[in-house]
Steps between C-alpha positions, in 0.01 A plus 500: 500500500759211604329295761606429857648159644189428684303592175714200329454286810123585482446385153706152542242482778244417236686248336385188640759171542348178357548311836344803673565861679706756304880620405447737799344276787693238441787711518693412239572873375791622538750851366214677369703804344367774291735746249280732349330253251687208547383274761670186627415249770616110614219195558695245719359204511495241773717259309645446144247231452245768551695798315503228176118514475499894533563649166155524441447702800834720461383617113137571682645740779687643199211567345282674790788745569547554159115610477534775769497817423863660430666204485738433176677163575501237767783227610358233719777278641397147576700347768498208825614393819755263494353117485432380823767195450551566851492265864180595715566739791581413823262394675391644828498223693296444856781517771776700259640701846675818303877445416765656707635842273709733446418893445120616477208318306503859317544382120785643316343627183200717734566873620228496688265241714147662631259317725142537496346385846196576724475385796169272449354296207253595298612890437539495122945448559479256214292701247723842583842297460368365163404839362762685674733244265332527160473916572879489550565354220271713275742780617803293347622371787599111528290339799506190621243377702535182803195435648675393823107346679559121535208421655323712233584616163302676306759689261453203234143571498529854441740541308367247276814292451518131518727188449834369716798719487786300312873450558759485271719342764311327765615829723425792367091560479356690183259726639173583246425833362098637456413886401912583498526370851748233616312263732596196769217415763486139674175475300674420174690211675184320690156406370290773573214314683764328747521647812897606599530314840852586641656648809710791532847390343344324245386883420818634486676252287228516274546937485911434464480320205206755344737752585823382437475220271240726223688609230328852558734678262547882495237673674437844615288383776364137655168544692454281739111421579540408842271264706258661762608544872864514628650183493797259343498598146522906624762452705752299288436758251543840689808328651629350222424624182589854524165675439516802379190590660113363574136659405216395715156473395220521720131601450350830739320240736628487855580108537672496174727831637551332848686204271650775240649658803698194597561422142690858567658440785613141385703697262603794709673235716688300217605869399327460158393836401154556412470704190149579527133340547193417263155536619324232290093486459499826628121581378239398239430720229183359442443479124078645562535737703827625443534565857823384722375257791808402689431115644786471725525831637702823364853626540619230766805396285576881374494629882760201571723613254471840620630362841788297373627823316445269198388506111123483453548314117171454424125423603303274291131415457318177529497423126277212309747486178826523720349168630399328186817596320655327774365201472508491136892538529546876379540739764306829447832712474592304176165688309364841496278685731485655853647253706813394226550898512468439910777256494703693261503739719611325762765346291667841396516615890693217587742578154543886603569379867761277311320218697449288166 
């Protein structure tokens, strides 16, 4: 029997790098294709400097395909990113006031630009934008991700990616890529034990450049992880990015809805549709017991969507391993198991409601 692409992907996942982590989690995989018995992927390396040293490791993944059952021949292209011969990026500097322009921040090459807010900190926004990102693009969609929380980003931490963006110009930024995702977040650009300590333009010059200056490429969608509460960075972008539309995420508990609510109506004002809510760490399933014990109440978020005549798109648990894949750098919708199969499904509403 031919085996699947995540069959393929699975095995590579064995094969370990000498410097650490895998093929797969270093995601370096790419064009897995299967034709009956012929199967054919791509390794890109980070740089030709890299790529030389690889042959070892190309013959290797040829070899633990080739050992899988009804497999007759494997091609395993070796290739790079271009060498980073390029100037740094520009660099955010305190006091850039945003430059006067012309048209919307909306990026060319992107159909679509989603925004993931709450109204209140501390919800799970980050952890559902990350996921949400890496399901999409296990459904063959091109995401790109901008974790748009100066004060606070956490998308380099979860999505495991690391290292200053580059630029081949001095103008245009590079943005970095991690489990198929494109990426910017401030957190790339500043050490990530300094505190950001600006005021409100500062802000906004800093979100024009990682929105117009990124070369973001073509994308199906751009989520935007938003920062909590209803402030600068939500209202340049409802007004002048052309959203095509926000998801909120709140958990059931009251004070987190009375903040979700003006999260809402934030957005019903800048007449950014809402295309539906997430009730995140909706219950414990506790892992003993096997009972359902729901910590911050029960249906709050679900009877608020009910209200707003608007999409219910998921509830999801309190999770241990949603949390530790987190902060290991790969989100729980890039595996297997109930809650990757939670955010796929989530994923494939917002593709059938041609939302993504």
């Amino acid at each position: 029997m031919t085996p699947t692409q995540e069959e393929i992907r699975d095995a590579l996942a064995r094969l370990q790098l000498p410097d650490g982590g895998t093929l797969v989690s270093r995601d370096m995989l790419r064009a897995v294709m299967v034709d009956g018995g012929r199967v054919s992927f791509v390794i890109e390396a980070p740089n030709p400097q890299i790529a030389a040293q690889m042959e070892p490791l190309r013959r290797a993944a040829e070899a633990t395909v080739l050992a899988l059952p009804g497999v007759d021949s494997v091609s395993a292209a070796l290739t790079a990113h271009a060498d980073a011969a390029a100037k740094p990026a520009p660099t955010l500097k305190l006091g850039g006031h945003p430059k006067p322009q012309q048209g919307p921040l909306k990026p060319s090459g992107v159909k679509r630009i989603l925004a993931v807010g709450s109204g209140k900190g501390g919800v799970g926004k980050s952890t559902v934008s990350a996921n949400l990102a890496v399901a999409l693009t296990r459904q063959g969609r091109k995401v790109g991700l901008l974790d748009a929380d100066i004060y606070g980003p956490s998308q380099p931490r979860m999505m495991g990616a690391s290292g200053r963006p580059a630029s081949p110009d001095g103008k245009i930024i590079e943005p970095l890529h991690a489990h198929g995702v494109t990426l910017m977040s401030i957190g790339f650009m500043v050490d990530e034990a300094k505190a950001v300590v600006w005021r409100g333009p500062m802000l906004m010059g800093a979100l024009q450049q990682m929105l117009g200056q990124v070369n973001w490429g073509e994308l199906d969608v751009l989520i935007v992880d938003l920062p909590p509460g209803t402030g600068d960075v939500q209202l340049t972008l409802c007004t002048k990015a052309e959203l095509s539309g926000a998801i909120v995420v709140s958990t059931p508990q009251d004070v987190a809805l009375l903040d979700a609510r003006k999260a809402l109506d934030m957005f019903n004002t800048l007449k950014t549709p809402v295309l539906g809510l997430i009730e995140n760490m909706s219950f414990f399933a506790c892992p003993d017991c096997g009972g359902e014990h729901h910590i911050f109440g029960h249906g709050g978020v679900a009877a608020e969507a009910e209200r707003l005549g608007v999409p219910l798109l998921g509830a999801l648990p309190i999770d241990l391993e949603t949390r530790l894949a987190g902060d290991n750098g790969t989100p729980i919708a890039a595996g297997e198991g109930a809650m990757a199969q939670a955010y796929a499904k989530m994923a494939e509403g917002l593709i059938r409601g041609g939302m993504a």
